[in-house]
């Protein structure tokens, strides 16, 4: 079942198509939301909310666009709404390691944990706008044009944010990768 | 000369300017960041996906169950409630209620009979009319 078939399925309220969507795009959306919101509990709620919106608003999806772009536009707006409602500077400025690493997967090995830890710290140091573009690029695999459209900014802005994000992450990660 | 446009090109098509060391460094940084992001990727907890899927997939089923239960309760209420009604205490009426009930029944029987009789009368009237018409037609023919 490809993305267009999934989209057609959820428009017809087909539970199997929705299951396929959750399996295929759930992990990316979840990672995006956790690192975007910086709080695992908040991300859990946001994830459920995003999935609910996808299911309820499936008929609004335009077949001309990529399903993934639509999904991440919803995730981006949901995260933004939650950050605004919270209006908690700590939530937007820092990724709380305690919250994010609360549930490491059983398959996580020590090295992976170390990389993840380092990555989270470097990510936390990024300005919100740069972090957002980076996360969307990495976890959605969308093109920069699609990311710019989802975020409502010019392509050049999305590229510049990504460029700065990569340069700052390089600095943050070089110690580990050296 | 390396500049930010080269790095944007690295981002867009994954290849920098050939022979440019800084482009290669930027591409390596991109790869390292992507690699870290992949390693730090998270899966939604099983309970959360179950909740999400249960909320979608089961909702119609539960609504049917709810609707069925509501219908069953309504039907049971229609059957049970009349039987639970306490008959009014008519001891003060000195038995007149029985006479009234008998008269009601007789009136109902009479009404039914009148209806049947009136139908029969109309039938015979129609039959007479038809016979008269048939005779007049015969006479005209003769």
PDB file of C-alpha atoms in Angstrom:
ATOM      1  CA  UNK A   1       0.000   0.000   0.000  1.00  0.00           C
ATOM      2  CA  UNK A   2       1.629   3.290  -1.069  1.00  0.00           C
ATOM      3  CA  UNK A   3       0.997   6.700   0.468  1.00  0.00           C
ATOM      4  CA  UNK A   4      -1.721   7.594  -2.021  1.00  0.00           C
ATOM      5  CA  UNK A   5      -3.552   4.367  -1.277  1.00  0.00           C
ATOM      6  CA  UNK A   6      -3.181   5.033   2.426  1.00  0.00           C
ATOM      7  CA  UNK A   7      -4.590   8.517   1.930  1.00  0.00           C
ATOM      8  CA  UNK A   8      -7.528   7.162  -0.063  1.00  0.00           C
ATOM      9  CA  UNK A   9      -8.079   4.545   2.619  1.00  0.00           C
ATOM     10  CA  UNK A  10      -8.204   6.930   5.554  1.00  0.00           C
ATOM     11  CA  UNK A  11     -10.501   9.224   3.577  1.00  0.00           C
ATOM     12  CA  UNK A  12     -12.845   6.243   3.345  1.00  0.00           C
ATOM     13  CA  UNK A  13     -12.372   5.667   7.101  1.00  0.00           C
ATOM     14  CA  UNK A  14     -10.556   2.407   6.486  1.00  0.00           C
ATOM     15  CA  UNK A  15      -8.986   1.341   9.804  1.00  0.00           C
ATOM     16  CA  UNK A  16      -6.443  -0.869   8.031  1.00  0.00           C
ATOM     17  CA  UNK A  17      -5.143   2.059   5.980  1.00  0.00           C
ATOM     18  CA  UNK A  18      -4.852   4.093   9.153  1.00  0.00           C
ATOM     19  CA  UNK A  19      -2.902   1.283  10.809  1.00  0.00           C
ATOM     20  CA  UNK A  20      -0.541   1.292   7.827  1.00  0.00           C
ATOM     21  CA  UNK A  21      -0.091   5.055   8.163  1.00  0.00           C
ATOM     22  CA  UNK A  22       0.699   4.763  11.867  1.00  0.00           C
ATOM     23  CA  UNK A  23       3.235   1.995  11.243  1.00  0.00           C
ATOM     24  CA  UNK A  24       4.927   3.793   8.382  1.00  0.00           C
ATOM     25  CA  UNK A  25       4.930   7.408   9.520  1.00  0.00           C
ATOM     26  CA  UNK A  26       4.362   7.097  13.267  1.00  0.00           C
ATOM     27  CA  UNK A  27       8.026   6.787  14.319  1.00  0.00           C
ATOM     28  CA  UNK A  28       9.119   9.801  12.245  1.00  0.00           C
ATOM     29  CA  UNK A  29       6.259  11.940  13.499  1.00  0.00           C
ATOM     30  CA  UNK A  30       6.879  10.816  17.046  1.00  0.00           C
ATOM     31  CA  UNK A  31      10.616  11.597  16.915  1.00  0.00           C
ATOM     32  CA  UNK A  32       9.839  14.982  15.383  1.00  0.00           C
ATOM     33  CA  UNK A  33       7.355  15.793  18.141  1.00  0.00           C
ATOM     34  CA  UNK A  34       9.533  14.579  21.014  1.00  0.00           C
ATOM     35  CA  UNK A  35      12.536  16.628  19.932  1.00  0.00           C
ATOM     36  CA  UNK A  36      10.417  19.551  18.847  1.00  0.00           C
ATOM     37  CA  UNK A  37       8.501  19.766  22.124  1.00  0.00           C
ATOM     38  CA  UNK A  38      11.325  18.611  24.356  1.00  0.00           C
ATOM     39  CA  UNK A  39       9.019  16.727  26.655  1.00  0.00           C
ATOM     40  CA  UNK A  40       8.055  13.121  26.309  1.00  0.00           C
ATOM     41  CA  UNK A  41       4.699  13.369  28.020  1.00  0.00           C
ATOM     42  CA  UNK A  42       3.774  16.437  26.001  1.00  0.00           C
ATOM     43  CA  UNK A  43       4.929  14.634  22.855  1.00  0.00           C
ATOM     44  CA  UNK A  44       2.763  11.613  23.673  1.00  0.00           C
ATOM     45  CA  UNK A  45      -0.293  13.846  23.896  1.00  0.00           C
ATOM     46  CA  UNK A  46       0.713  15.735  20.769  1.00  0.00           C
ATOM     47  CA  UNK A  47       1.230  12.487  18.858  1.00  0.00           C
ATOM     48  CA  UNK A  48      -2.246  11.258  19.780  1.00  0.00           C
ATOM     49  CA  UNK A  49      -3.653  14.657  18.799  1.00  0.00           C
ATOM     50  CA  UNK A  50      -1.853  14.628  15.446  1.00  0.00           C
ATOM     51  CA  UNK A  51      -3.130  11.139  14.660  1.00  0.00           C
ATOM     52  CA  UNK A  52      -6.639  12.185  15.615  1.00  0.00           C
ATOM     53  CA  UNK A  53      -6.439  15.222  13.313  1.00  0.00           C
ATOM     54  CA  UNK A  54      -5.138  13.072  10.468  1.00  0.00           C
ATOM     55  CA  UNK A  55      -8.024  10.666  10.854  1.00  0.00           C
ATOM     56  CA  UNK A  56     -10.681  13.316  11.248  1.00  0.00           C
ATOM     57  CA  UNK A  57      -9.437  15.639   8.504  1.00  0.00           C
ATOM     58  CA  UNK A  58      -8.385  13.072   5.926  1.00  0.00           C
ATOM     59  CA  UNK A  59     -10.866  14.388   3.385  1.00  0.00           C
ATOM     60  CA  UNK A  60      -9.034  17.714   3.387  1.00  0.00           C
ATOM     61  CA  UNK A  61      -5.845  16.145   2.116  1.00  0.00           C
ATOM     62  CA  UNK A  62      -5.120  17.240  -1.454  1.00  0.00           C
ATOM     63  CA  UNK A  63      -3.993  14.392  -3.658  1.00  0.00           C
ATOM     64  CA  UNK A  64      -1.679  16.713  -5.571  1.00  0.00           C
ATOM     65  CA  UNK A  65       0.634  16.990  -2.567  1.00  0.00           C
ATOM     66  CA  UNK A  66       2.681  14.346  -0.823  1.00  0.00           C
ATOM     67  CA  UNK A  67       0.958  12.694   2.083  1.00  0.00           C
ATOM     68  CA  UNK A  68       4.079  13.068   4.172  1.00  0.00           C
ATOM     69  CA  UNK A  69       4.163  16.838   3.669  1.00  0.00           C
ATOM     70  CA  UNK A  70       0.560  17.052   4.866  1.00  0.00           C
ATOM     71  CA  UNK A  71       1.298  14.904   7.911  1.00  0.00           C
ATOM     72  CA  UNK A  72       4.249  17.019   8.964  1.00  0.00           C
ATOM     73  CA  UNK A  73       2.357  20.247   8.389  1.00  0.00           C
ATOM     74  CA  UNK A  74      -0.211  18.982  10.886  1.00  0.00           C
ATOM     75  CA  UNK A  75       2.538  17.899  13.300  1.00  0.00           C
ATOM     76  CA  UNK A  76       4.297  21.254  12.981  1.00  0.00           C
ATOM     77  CA  UNK A  77       1.098  23.224  13.688  1.00  0.00           C
ATOM     78  CA  UNK A  78       0.153  20.999  16.592  1.00  0.00           C
ATOM     79  CA  UNK A  79       3.586  21.387  18.158  1.00  0.00           C
ATOM     80  CA  UNK A  80       3.465  25.147  17.633  1.00  0.00           C
ATOM     81  CA  UNK A  81       0.030  25.411  19.249  1.00  0.00           C
ATOM     82  CA  UNK A  82       1.204  23.441  22.248  1.00  0.00           C
ATOM     83  CA  UNK A  83       4.338  25.518  22.641  1.00  0.00           C
ATOM     84  CA  UNK A  84       2.293  28.708  22.464  1.00  0.00           C
ATOM     85  CA  UNK A  85      -0.286  27.475  24.948  1.00  0.00           C
ATOM     86  CA  UNK A  86       2.366  26.373  27.361  1.00  0.00           C
ATOM     87  CA  UNK A  87       4.295  29.630  26.927  1.00  0.00           C
ATOM     88  CA  UNK A  88       6.946  28.002  29.041  1.00  0.00           C
ATOM     89  CA  UNK A  89      10.367  29.301  28.011  1.00  0.00           C
ATOM     90  CA  UNK A  90      12.042  26.235  29.419  1.00  0.00           C
ATOM     91  CA  UNK A  91      10.025  24.078  27.087  1.00  0.00           C
ATOM     92  CA  UNK A  92      10.978  25.986  23.988  1.00  0.00           C
ATOM     93  CA  UNK A  93      14.548  26.725  24.894  1.00  0.00           C
ATOM     94  CA  UNK A  94      15.826  23.429  26.188  1.00  0.00           C
ATOM     95  CA  UNK A  95      15.310  19.766  25.588  1.00  0.00           C
ATOM     96  CA  UNK A  96      15.039  18.102  28.913  1.00  0.00           C
ATOM     97  CA  UNK A  97      17.141  15.023  28.761  1.00  0.00           C
ATOM     98  CA  UNK A  98      15.317  13.541  31.734  1.00  0.00           C
ATOM     99  CA  UNK A  99      12.030  13.715  29.931  1.00  0.00           C
ATOM    100  CA  UNK A 100      13.230  12.487  26.568  1.00  0.00           C
ATOM    101  CA  UNK A 101      15.341   9.614  27.796  1.00  0.00           C
ATOM    102  CA  UNK A 102      12.706   8.415  30.204  1.00  0.00           C
ATOM    103  CA  UNK A 103      11.878   5.450  28.019  1.00  0.00           C
ATOM    104  CA  UNK A 104      14.912   4.203  26.149  1.00  0.00           C
ATOM    105  CA  UNK A 105      14.074   1.276  23.936  1.00  0.00           C
ATOM    106  CA  UNK A 106      15.138  -2.131  25.199  1.00  0.00           C
ATOM    107  CA  UNK A 107      17.375  -2.530  22.159  1.00  0.00           C
ATOM    108  CA  UNK A 108      19.319   0.595  22.923  1.00  0.00           C
ATOM    109  CA  UNK A 109      22.976  -0.103  23.381  1.00  0.00           C
ATOM    110  CA  UNK A 110      25.445   1.966  25.343  1.00  0.00           C
ATOM    111  CA  UNK A 111      26.936   3.581  22.264  1.00  0.00           C
ATOM    112  CA  UNK A 112      23.598   4.514  20.852  1.00  0.00           C
ATOM    113  CA  UNK A 113      22.646   6.055  24.157  1.00  0.00           C
ATOM    114  CA  UNK A 114      25.822   8.047  24.210  1.00  0.00           C
ATOM    115  CA  UNK A 115      25.302   9.320  20.671  1.00  0.00           C
ATOM    116  CA  UNK A 116      21.703  10.119  21.424  1.00  0.00           C
ATOM    117  CA  UNK A 117      22.678  11.958  24.551  1.00  0.00           C
ATOM    118  CA  UNK A 118      25.254  14.006  22.703  1.00  0.00           C
ATOM    119  CA  UNK A 119      22.871  14.647  19.853  1.00  0.00           C
ATOM    120  CA  UNK A 120      20.122  15.811  22.190  1.00  0.00           C
ATOM    121  CA  UNK A 121      22.460  18.211  23.896  1.00  0.00           C
ATOM    122  CA  UNK A 122      23.635  19.629  20.597  1.00  0.00           C
ATOM    123  CA  UNK A 123      20.057  19.822  19.389  1.00  0.00           C
ATOM    124  CA  UNK A 124      19.016  21.632  22.547  1.00  0.00           C
ATOM    125  CA  UNK A 125      21.543  24.346  21.813  1.00  0.00           C
ATOM    126  CA  UNK A 126      20.006  25.105  18.423  1.00  0.00           C
ATOM    127  CA  UNK A 127      17.628  28.032  18.065  1.00  0.00           C
ATOM    128  CA  UNK A 128      14.059  26.805  17.740  1.00  0.00           C
ATOM    129  CA  UNK A 129      13.671  27.714  14.052  1.00  0.00           C
ATOM    130  CA  UNK A 130      16.838  25.869  13.076  1.00  0.00           C
ATOM    131  CA  UNK A 131      15.937  22.861  15.169  1.00  0.00           C
ATOM    132  CA  UNK A 132      12.536  22.716  13.540  1.00  0.00           C
ATOM    133  CA  UNK A 133      13.917  22.635   9.985  1.00  0.00           C
ATOM    134  CA  UNK A 134      16.568  20.103  10.927  1.00  0.00           C
ATOM    135  CA  UNK A 135      14.093  17.765  12.621  1.00  0.00           C
ATOM    136  CA  UNK A 136      11.622  17.982   9.777  1.00  0.00           C
ATOM    137  CA  UNK A 137      14.323  17.269   7.227  1.00  0.00           C
ATOM    138  CA  UNK A 138      15.752  14.323   9.129  1.00  0.00           C
ATOM    139  CA  UNK A 139      12.584  12.630  10.320  1.00  0.00           C
ATOM    140  CA  UNK A 140      10.270  13.348   7.415  1.00  0.00           C
ATOM    141  CA  UNK A 141      12.678  13.165   4.509  1.00  0.00           C
ATOM    142  CA  UNK A 142      10.784  15.996   2.824  1.00  0.00           C
ATOM    143  CA  UNK A 143      12.480  18.213   0.275  1.00  0.00           C
ATOM    144  CA  UNK A 144      13.461  21.692   1.389  1.00  0.00           C
ATOM    145  CA  UNK A 145      10.757  23.134  -0.849  1.00  0.00           C
ATOM    146  CA  UNK A 146       8.174  21.003   0.956  1.00  0.00           C
ATOM    147  CA  UNK A 147       9.607  21.929   4.338  1.00  0.00           C
ATOM    148  CA  UNK A 148       9.477  25.619   3.418  1.00  0.00           C
ATOM    149  CA  UNK A 149       5.839  25.204   2.378  1.00  0.00           C
ATOM    150  CA  UNK A 150       4.977  23.341   5.588  1.00  0.00           C
ATOM    151  CA  UNK A 151       6.600  25.997   7.733  1.00  0.00           C
ATOM    152  CA  UNK A 152       5.311  28.890   5.631  1.00  0.00           C
ATOM    153  CA  UNK A 153       8.734  30.372   4.945  1.00  0.00           C
ATOM    154  CA  UNK A 154      10.775  30.988   1.767  1.00  0.00           C
ATOM    155  CA  UNK A 155      12.977  28.192   0.467  1.00  0.00           C
ATOM    156  CA  UNK A 156      16.087  30.290   1.067  1.00  0.00           C
ATOM    157  CA  UNK A 157      15.142  30.719   4.725  1.00  0.00           C
ATOM    158  CA  UNK A 158      14.658  26.978   5.192  1.00  0.00           C
ATOM    159  CA  UNK A 159      18.039  26.315   3.557  1.00  0.00           C
ATOM    160  CA  UNK A 160      19.797  28.918   5.663  1.00  0.00           C
ATOM    161  CA  UNK A 161      18.295  27.529   8.875  1.00  0.00           C
ATOM    162  CA  UNK A 162      19.400  24.032   7.921  1.00  0.00           C
ATOM    163  CA  UNK A 163      22.879  25.216   7.034  1.00  0.00           C
ATOM    164  CA  UNK A 164      23.313  26.908  10.406  1.00  0.00           C
ATOM    165  CA  UNK A 165      21.857  23.883  12.164  1.00  0.00           C
ATOM    166  CA  UNK A 166      24.357  21.550  10.466  1.00  0.00           C
ATOM    167  CA  UNK A 167      27.271  23.845  11.300  1.00  0.00           C
ATOM    168  CA  UNK A 168      26.252  24.119  14.956  1.00  0.00           C
ATOM    169  CA  UNK A 169      25.570  20.412  15.262  1.00  0.00           C
ATOM    170  CA  UNK A 170      28.973  19.698  13.746  1.00  0.00           C
ATOM    171  CA  UNK A 171      30.520  21.694  16.525  1.00  0.00           C
ATOM    172  CA  UNK A 172      28.429  19.926  19.135  1.00  0.00           C
ATOM    173  CA  UNK A 173      29.035  16.450  17.746  1.00  0.00           C
ATOM    174  CA  UNK A 174      32.644  16.713  16.607  1.00  0.00           C
ATOM    175  CA  UNK A 175      33.949  15.696  19.998  1.00  0.00           C
ATOM    176  CA  UNK A 176      32.139  12.405  19.760  1.00  0.00           C
ATOM    177  CA  UNK A 177      32.852  11.753  16.099  1.00  0.00           C
ATOM    178  CA  UNK A 178      36.501  12.839  16.350  1.00  0.00           C
TER     179      UNK A 178
ATOM    180  CA  UNK B   1      36.074  30.342  -3.090  1.00  0.00           C
ATOM    181  CA  UNK B   2      33.751  28.466  -0.746  1.00  0.00           C
ATOM    182  CA  UNK B   3      30.652  30.323   0.379  1.00  0.00           C
ATOM    183  CA  UNK B   4      27.210  29.657   1.781  1.00  0.00           C
ATOM    184  CA  UNK B   5      25.714  29.013  -1.662  1.00  0.00           C
ATOM    185  CA  UNK B   6      28.003  26.030  -1.970  1.00  0.00           C
ATOM    186  CA  UNK B   7      26.689  24.705   1.312  1.00  0.00           C
ATOM    187  CA  UNK B   8      23.118  25.242   0.170  1.00  0.00           C
ATOM    188  CA  UNK B   9      23.976  23.274  -2.921  1.00  0.00           C
ATOM    189  CA  UNK B  10      25.317  20.527  -0.668  1.00  0.00           C
ATOM    190  CA  UNK B  11      21.973  20.539   1.116  1.00  0.00           C
ATOM    191  CA  UNK B  12      19.907  20.542  -2.067  1.00  0.00           C
ATOM    192  CA  UNK B  13      21.622  17.889  -4.123  1.00  0.00           C
ATOM    193  CA  UNK B  14      24.017  16.270  -1.686  1.00  0.00           C
ATOM    194  CA  UNK B  15      27.119  17.272  -3.635  1.00  0.00           C
ATOM    195  CA  UNK B  16      29.312  20.304  -3.183  1.00  0.00           C
ATOM    196  CA  UNK B  17      31.787  21.886  -5.504  1.00  0.00           C
ATOM    197  CA  UNK B  18      34.222  19.340  -6.828  1.00  0.00           C
ATOM    198  CA  UNK B  19      37.640  19.617  -5.226  1.00  0.00           C
ATOM    199  CA  UNK B  20      36.404  22.000  -2.502  1.00  0.00           C
ATOM    200  CA  UNK B  21      37.649  20.808   0.898  1.00  0.00           C
ATOM    201  CA  UNK B  22      35.132  22.941   2.764  1.00  0.00           C
ATOM    202  CA  UNK B  23      32.261  21.469   0.780  1.00  0.00           C
ATOM    203  CA  UNK B  24      33.528  18.009   1.666  1.00  0.00           C
ATOM    204  CA  UNK B  25      33.701  19.025   5.329  1.00  0.00           C
ATOM    205  CA  UNK B  26      30.176  20.373   5.186  1.00  0.00           C
ATOM    206  CA  UNK B  27      28.930  17.191   3.527  1.00  0.00           C
ATOM    207  CA  UNK B  28      30.631  15.174   6.278  1.00  0.00           C
ATOM    208  CA  UNK B  29      28.938  17.338   8.897  1.00  0.00           C
ATOM    209  CA  UNK B  30      25.596  16.754   7.208  1.00  0.00           C
ATOM    210  CA  UNK B  31      26.196  13.029   7.239  1.00  0.00           C
ATOM    211  CA  UNK B  32      27.243  13.037  10.905  1.00  0.00           C
ATOM    212  CA  UNK B  33      24.162  15.026  11.914  1.00  0.00           C
ATOM    213  CA  UNK B  34      21.883  12.728   9.919  1.00  0.00           C
ATOM    214  CA  UNK B  35      23.536   9.684  11.397  1.00  0.00           C
ATOM    215  CA  UNK B  36      23.024  11.020  14.922  1.00  0.00           C
ATOM    216  CA  UNK B  37      19.410  11.843  14.168  1.00  0.00           C
ATOM    217  CA  UNK B  38      18.837   8.314  12.886  1.00  0.00           C
ATOM    218  CA  UNK B  39      20.400   6.806  16.001  1.00  0.00           C
ATOM    219  CA  UNK B  40      18.355   9.067  18.250  1.00  0.00           C
ATOM    220  CA  UNK B  41      15.118   8.245  16.444  1.00  0.00           C
ATOM    221  CA  UNK B  42      12.337   7.182  18.765  1.00  0.00           C
ATOM    222  CA  UNK B  43       9.419   4.842  18.403  1.00  0.00           C
ATOM    223  CA  UNK B  44       6.093   5.689  19.948  1.00  0.00           C
ATOM    224  CA  UNK B  45       5.397   3.466  22.948  1.00  0.00           C
ATOM    225  CA  UNK B  46       3.265   0.446  22.120  1.00  0.00           C
ATOM    226  CA  UNK B  47       0.511   1.598  24.464  1.00  0.00           C
ATOM    227  CA  UNK B  48       0.323   4.932  22.641  1.00  0.00           C
ATOM    228  CA  UNK B  49      -0.038   3.343  19.218  1.00  0.00           C
ATOM    229  CA  UNK B  50      -2.585   0.944  20.657  1.00  0.00           C
ATOM    230  CA  UNK B  51      -4.502   3.904  22.047  1.00  0.00           C
ATOM    231  CA  UNK B  52      -4.317   5.749  18.742  1.00  0.00           C
ATOM    232  CA  UNK B  53      -5.358   2.720  16.716  1.00  0.00           C
ATOM    233  CA  UNK B  54      -7.973   1.663  19.229  1.00  0.00           C
ATOM    234  CA  UNK B  55      -9.466   5.113  19.162  1.00  0.00           C
ATOM    235  CA  UNK B  56      -9.768   4.943  15.378  1.00  0.00           C
ATOM    236  CA  UNK B  57     -10.471   1.319  14.615  1.00  0.00           C
ATOM    237  CA  UNK B  58     -12.691   0.491  17.528  1.00  0.00           C
ATOM    238  CA  UNK B  59     -14.697   3.641  17.649  1.00  0.00           C
ATOM    239  CA  UNK B  60     -17.323   2.550  15.111  1.00  0.00           C
ATOM    240  CA  UNK B  61     -17.602  -0.828  16.803  1.00  0.00           C
ATOM    241  CA  UNK B  62     -18.133   0.756  20.209  1.00  0.00           C
ATOM    242  CA  UNK B  63     -20.680   3.130  18.808  1.00  0.00           C
ATOM    243  CA  UNK B  64     -22.610   0.174  17.450  1.00  0.00           C
ATOM    244  CA  UNK B  65     -22.409  -1.549  20.804  1.00  0.00           C
ATOM    245  CA  UNK B  66     -23.609   1.608  22.510  1.00  0.00           C
ATOM    246  CA  UNK B  67     -26.445   2.075  20.069  1.00  0.00           C
ATOM    247  CA  UNK B  68     -27.466  -1.574  20.436  1.00  0.00           C
ATOM    248  CA  UNK B  69     -27.430  -1.326  24.206  1.00  0.00           C
ATOM    249  CA  UNK B  70     -29.488   1.844  24.103  1.00  0.00           C
ATOM    250  CA  UNK B  71     -32.036   0.201  21.791  1.00  0.00           C
ATOM    251  CA  UNK B  72     -32.220  -2.896  23.986  1.00  0.00           C
ATOM    252  CA  UNK B  73     -32.745  -0.764  27.099  1.00  0.00           C
ATOM    253  CA  UNK B  74     -35.485   1.226  25.370  1.00  0.00           C
ATOM    254  CA  UNK B  75     -37.249  -1.975  24.277  1.00  0.00           C
ATOM    255  CA  UNK B  76     -36.968  -3.460  27.773  1.00  0.00           C
ATOM    256  CA  UNK B  77     -38.361  -0.270  29.254  1.00  0.00           C
ATOM    257  CA  UNK B  78     -41.364  -0.419  26.935  1.00  0.00           C
ATOM    258  CA  UNK B  79     -42.095  -3.988  28.027  1.00  0.00           C
ATOM    259  CA  UNK B  80     -41.306  -3.761  31.727  1.00  0.00           C
ATOM    260  CA  UNK B  81     -42.575  -0.324  32.750  1.00  0.00           C
ATOM    261  CA  UNK B  82     -46.284  -0.959  31.979  1.00  0.00           C
ATOM    262  CA  UNK B  83     -46.181  -4.150  34.065  1.00  0.00           C
ATOM    263  CA  UNK B  84     -44.715  -2.244  36.977  1.00  0.00           C
ATOM    264  CA  UNK B  85     -47.556   0.235  37.040  1.00  0.00           C
ATOM    265  CA  UNK B  86     -49.617  -0.152  40.246  1.00  0.00           C
ATOM    266  CA  UNK B  87     -53.325  -0.489  39.440  1.00  0.00           C
ATOM    267  CA  UNK B  88     -55.369   2.338  40.953  1.00  0.00           C
ATOM    268  CA  UNK B  89     -57.274   1.577  44.135  1.00  0.00           C
ATOM    269  CA  UNK B  90     -60.945   1.570  43.115  1.00  0.00           C
ATOM    270  CA  UNK B  91     -62.478   0.186  46.288  1.00  0.00           C
ATOM    271  CA  UNK B  92     -64.341   3.492  46.941  1.00  0.00           C
ATOM    272  CA  UNK B  93     -66.215   3.233  43.665  1.00  0.00           C
ATOM    273  CA  UNK B  94     -68.564   0.538  44.971  1.00  0.00           C
ATOM    274  CA  UNK B  95     -68.140  -1.726  41.904  1.00  0.00           C
ATOM    275  CA  UNK B  96     -69.324   0.812  39.361  1.00  0.00           C
ATOM    276  CA  UNK B  97     -66.022   0.594  37.515  1.00  0.00           C
ATOM    277  CA  UNK B  98     -66.841  -2.991  36.526  1.00  0.00           C
ATOM    278  CA  UNK B  99     -70.162  -1.885  35.030  1.00  0.00           C
ATOM    279  CA  UNK B 100     -68.394   0.914  33.171  1.00  0.00           C
ATOM    280  CA  UNK B 101     -65.788  -1.492  31.814  1.00  0.00           C
ATOM    281  CA  UNK B 102     -68.511  -3.890  30.645  1.00  0.00           C
ATOM    282  CA  UNK B 103     -70.382  -1.059  28.970  1.00  0.00           C
ATOM    283  CA  UNK B 104     -67.193   0.078  27.253  1.00  0.00           C
ATOM    284  CA  UNK B 105     -66.689  -3.398  25.882  1.00  0.00           C
ATOM    285  CA  UNK B 106     -70.276  -3.630  24.678  1.00  0.00           C
ATOM    286  CA  UNK B 107     -69.986  -0.268  22.987  1.00  0.00           C
ATOM    287  CA  UNK B 108     -66.801  -1.373  21.262  1.00  0.00           C
ATOM    288  CA  UNK B 109     -68.486  -4.577  20.034  1.00  0.00           C
ATOM    289  CA  UNK B 110     -71.460  -2.610  18.753  1.00  0.00           C
ATOM    290  CA  UNK B 111     -69.159  -0.198  16.948  1.00  0.00           C
ATOM    291  CA  UNK B 112     -67.415  -3.090  15.241  1.00  0.00           C
ATOM    292  CA  UNK B 113     -70.705  -4.662  14.247  1.00  0.00           C
ATOM    293  CA  UNK B 114     -72.042  -1.375  12.898  1.00  0.00           C
ATOM    294  CA  UNK B 115     -68.923  -1.011  10.824  1.00  0.00           C
ATOM    295  CA  UNK B 116     -69.335  -4.513   9.415  1.00  0.00           C
ATOM    296  CA  UNK B 117     -73.057  -3.966   8.791  1.00  0.00           C
ATOM    297  CA  UNK B 118     -72.475  -0.627   7.095  1.00  0.00           C
ATOM    298  CA  UNK B 119     -69.919  -2.248   4.834  1.00  0.00           C
ATOM    299  CA  UNK B 120     -72.424  -4.977   4.014  1.00  0.00           C
ATOM    300  CA  UNK B 121     -75.172  -2.443   3.291  1.00  0.00           C
ATOM    301  CA  UNK B 122     -72.897  -0.533   0.965  1.00  0.00           C
ATOM    302  CA  UNK B 123     -71.994  -3.764  -0.767  1.00  0.00           C
ATOM    303  CA  UNK B 124     -75.600  -4.703  -1.436  1.00  0.00           C
ATOM    304  CA  UNK B 125     -76.406  -1.170  -2.572  1.00  0.00           C
ATOM    305  CA  UNK B 126     -73.542  -1.343  -5.067  1.00  0.00           C
ATOM    306  CA  UNK B 127     -74.721  -4.754  -6.241  1.00  0.00           C
ATOM    307  CA  UNK B 128     -78.261  -3.416  -6.822  1.00  0.00           C
ATOM    308  CA  UNK B 129     -76.883  -0.472  -8.760  1.00  0.00           C
ATOM    309  CA  UNK B 130     -74.838  -2.721 -10.975  1.00  0.00           C
ATOM    310  CA  UNK B 131     -77.772  -4.992 -11.638  1.00  0.00           C
ATOM    311  CA  UNK B 132     -79.944  -2.019 -12.594  1.00  0.00           C
ATOM    312  CA  UNK B 133     -77.276  -0.763 -14.940  1.00  0.00           C
ATOM    313  CA  UNK B 134     -76.949  -4.216 -16.506  1.00  0.00           C
ATOM    314  CA  UNK B 135     -80.708  -4.371 -17.098  1.00  0.00           C
ATOM    315  CA  UNK B 136     -80.809  -0.954 -18.652  1.00  0.00           C
ATOM    316  CA  UNK B 137     -77.923  -1.881 -20.929  1.00  0.00           C
ATOM    317  CA  UNK B 138     -79.757  -5.034 -21.995  1.00  0.00           C
ATOM    318  CA  UNK B 139     -82.862  -3.005 -22.788  1.00  0.00           C
ATOM    319  CA  UNK B 140     -80.869  -0.549 -24.829  1.00  0.00           C
ATOM    320  CA  UNK B 141     -79.362  -3.424 -26.732  1.00  0.00           C
ATOM    321  CA  UNK B 142     -82.748  -4.931 -27.444  1.00  0.00           C
TER     322      UNK B 142
END
